[in-house]
Tab-separated table of N, CA and C in Angstrom:
chain	number	residue	atom	x	y	z
A	1	UNK	N	-112.085	96.823	163.357
A	1	UNK	CA	-112.728	95.548	163.294
A	1	UNK	C	-112.021	94.230	164.456
A	2	UNK	N	-113.142	93.492	164.171
A	2	UNK	CA	-112.776	92.568	165.374
A	2	UNK	C	-111.887	91.620	165.220
A	3	UNK	N	-111.131	91.079	165.806
A	3	UNK	CA	-110.095	89.898	165.942
A	3	UNK	C	-111.336	88.353	165.727
A	4	UNK	N	-110.662	87.807	165.587
A	4	UNK	CA	-111.087	86.136	165.615
A	4	UNK	C	-110.246	84.451	166.061
A	5	UNK	N	-111.151	84.165	167.043
A	5	UNK	CA	-109.583	83.252	167.499
A	5	UNK	C	-110.238	81.542	167.242
A	6	UNK	N	-109.116	80.954	166.619
A	6	UNK	CA	-110.072	79.619	166.702
A	6	UNK	C	-109.588	78.845	168.026
A	7	UNK	N	-111.061	78.249	168.083
A	7	UNK	CA	-111.377	78.130	169.950
A	7	UNK	C	-110.682	76.408	169.697
A	8	UNK	N	-110.124	76.334	168.150
A	8	UNK	CA	-109.795	74.749	168.399
A	8	UNK	C	-108.234	74.849	168.856
A	9	UNK	N	-107.063	75.728	168.167
A	9	UNK	CA	-106.029	75.721	168.653
A	9	UNK	C	-105.306	77.150	169.174
A	10	UNK	N	-106.292	78.266	169.314
A	10	UNK	CA	-105.682	79.695	169.699
A	10	UNK	C	-105.294	80.691	168.735
A	11	UNK	N	-105.158	80.338	167.293
A	11	UNK	CA	-104.728	81.385	165.976
A	11	UNK	C	-106.100	82.272	166.324
A	12	UNK	N	-105.366	83.523	166.550
A	12	UNK	CA	-105.837	84.538	165.798
A	12	UNK	C	-105.889	85.041	164.791
A	13	UNK	N	-106.695	85.493	164.170
A	13	UNK	CA	-106.892	85.621	162.989
A	13	UNK	C	-107.408	87.223	163.078
A	14	UNK	N	-106.374	88.304	162.738
A	14	UNK	CA	-106.319	89.548	163.264
A	14	UNK	C	-106.740	90.450	161.554
A	15	UNK	N	-107.983	91.134	161.156
A	15	UNK	CA	-108.031	91.777	160.230
A	15	UNK	C	-107.005	93.209	159.835
A	16	UNK	N	-106.834	93.628	161.136
A	16	UNK	CA	-105.773	94.931	160.459
A	16	UNK	C	-104.244	94.052	160.009
A	17	UNK	N	-104.370	92.579	160.230
A	17	UNK	CA	-103.011	92.455	160.054
A	17	UNK	C	-102.961	91.529	158.350
A	18	UNK	N	-104.039	90.729	158.430
A	18	UNK	CA	-105.014	89.858	157.421
A	18	UNK	C	-104.026	88.816	157.684
A	19	UNK	N	-103.339	88.139	156.611
A	19	UNK	CA	-102.874	86.756	156.676
A	19	UNK	C	-101.809	86.311	155.262
A	20	UNK	N	-101.097	87.192	155.554
A	20	UNK	CA	-100.355	86.624	154.086
A	20	UNK	C	-99.788	85.448	153.539
A	21	UNK	N	-99.539	84.494	154.689
A	21	UNK	CA	-99.481	83.366	153.907
A	21	UNK	C	-100.594	82.850	153.244
A	22	UNK	N	-101.181	83.176	153.366
A	22	UNK	CA	-102.721	82.320	152.890
A	22	UNK	C	-103.533	83.662	151.537
A	23	UNK	N	-102.278	84.666	151.294
A	23	UNK	CA	-102.942	85.836	150.542
A	23	UNK	C	-103.979	86.338	150.901
A	24	UNK	N	-103.941	86.889	152.180
A	24	UNK	CA	-104.959	87.773	152.871
A	24	UNK	C	-104.634	88.892	153.252
A	25	UNK	N	-105.359	89.971	152.469
A	25	UNK	CA	-104.581	91.198	152.519
A	25	UNK	C	-105.109	91.908	153.903
A	26	UNK	N	-104.012	92.709	154.681
A	26	UNK	CA	-104.289	93.424	155.485
A	26	UNK	C	-105.664	94.013	155.252
A	27	UNK	N	-106.504	94.574	156.351
A	27	UNK	CA	-107.745	95.318	155.758
A	27	UNK	C	-109.099	94.438	155.678
A	28	UNK	N	-109.003	92.841	155.578
A	28	UNK	CA	-109.833	92.503	155.133
A	28	UNK	C	-110.568	91.201	156.485
A	29	UNK	N	-111.594	91.846	157.055
A	29	UNK	CA	-112.497	91.709	157.547
A	29	UNK	C	-112.968	89.894	157.734
A	30	UNK	N	-113.363	89.480	159.013
A	30	UNK	CA	-113.356	88.146	158.757
A	30	UNK	C	-114.918	87.878	158.313
A	31	UNK	N	-115.385	88.384	158.321
A	31	UNK	CA	-116.682	88.353	157.357
A	31	UNK	C	-116.644	88.256	156.294
A	32	UNK	N	-115.971	88.792	155.334
A	32	UNK	CA	-115.325	88.412	153.908
A	32	UNK	C	-114.301	88.045	153.786
A	33	UNK	N	-114.149	86.928	154.062
A	33	UNK	CA	-113.009	85.399	154.114
A	33	UNK	C	-114.372	84.472	154.044
A	34	UNK	N	-113.696	83.979	152.149
A	34	UNK	CA	-114.593	82.707	152.469
A	34	UNK	C	-115.505	81.708	153.172
A	35	UNK	N	-116.254	81.115	152.809
A	35	UNK	CA	-117.308	80.235	153.723
A	35	UNK	C	-116.404	79.045	154.115
A	36	UNK	N	-115.853	78.664	152.919
A	36	UNK	CA	-115.359	77.316	152.915
A	36	UNK	C	-113.294	77.423	153.409
A	37	UNK	N	-113.309	78.895	154.274
A	37	UNK	CA	-111.850	79.331	155.019
A	37	UNK	C	-111.367	78.510	155.639
A	38	UNK	N	-110.325	78.145	156.459
A	38	UNK	CA	-110.037	78.037	158.042
A	38	UNK	C	-108.996	78.289	158.694
A	39	UNK	N	-108.761	77.526	159.127
A	39	UNK	CA	-107.566	78.304	160.546
A	39	UNK	C	-106.588	77.290	159.265
A	40	UNK	N	-104.976	78.570	159.438
A	40	UNK	CA	-104.178	78.019	158.726
A	40	UNK	C	-103.475	77.354	159.621
A	41	UNK	N	-103.441	77.319	160.764
A	41	UNK	CA	-102.341	76.188	161.876
A	41	UNK	C	-103.139	75.256	162.438
A	42	UNK	N	-104.637	74.785	162.499
A	42	UNK	CA	-105.098	73.394	162.487
A	42	UNK	C	-105.771	73.285	161.451
A	43	UNK	N	-106.462	73.694	160.466
A	43	UNK	CA	-107.459	73.369	159.514
A	43	UNK	C	-108.785	73.188	159.989
A	44	UNK	N	-109.119	73.677	160.746
A	44	UNK	CA	-110.583	74.375	161.569
A	44	UNK	C	-111.101	75.047	160.819
A	45	UNK	N	-112.421	74.559	160.285
A	45	UNK	CA	-113.410	75.266	159.753
A	45	UNK	C	-113.847	77.454	159.798
A	46	UNK	N	-114.182	77.430	158.791
A	46	UNK	CA	-114.757	79.388	159.528
A	46	UNK	C	-115.290	79.072	160.861
A	47	UNK	N	-116.290	77.934	161.224
A	47	UNK	CA	-117.543	78.038	162.061
A	47	UNK	C	-116.405	78.138	163.045
A	48	UNK	N	-114.812	77.727	163.096
A	48	UNK	CA	-114.590	77.130	164.968
A	48	UNK	C	-113.935	78.620	165.496
A	49	UNK	N	-114.234	79.594	164.609
A	49	UNK	CA	-113.957	80.688	165.115
A	49	UNK	C	-114.664	81.615	166.427
A	50	UNK	N	-114.390	82.224	166.670
A	50	UNK	CA	-114.997	82.950	168.231
A	50	UNK	C	-114.295	84.299	167.916
A	51	UNK	N	-115.152	85.170	168.150
A	51	UNK	CA	-114.789	86.971	167.939
A	51	UNK	C	-114.515	87.479	169.163
A	52	UNK	N	-113.232	87.355	169.326
A	52	UNK	CA	-112.452	88.591	170.570
A	52	UNK	C	-112.587	90.173	170.386
A	53	UNK	N	-112.059	90.626	171.337
A	53	UNK	CA	-112.550	92.183	171.550
A	53	UNK	C	-110.921	92.388	172.123
């Protein structure tokens, strides 16, 4: 699964880890996150993320 980085603050969403603080379980692909979700560090919208390899 691809990782995604917030272009505003640099936070990296790793689907293998998920985001326990936001109750997103490991194995959750970025594409499956709700459209209204965003960066837990800076609050930027989901559209501020860019796929990285």
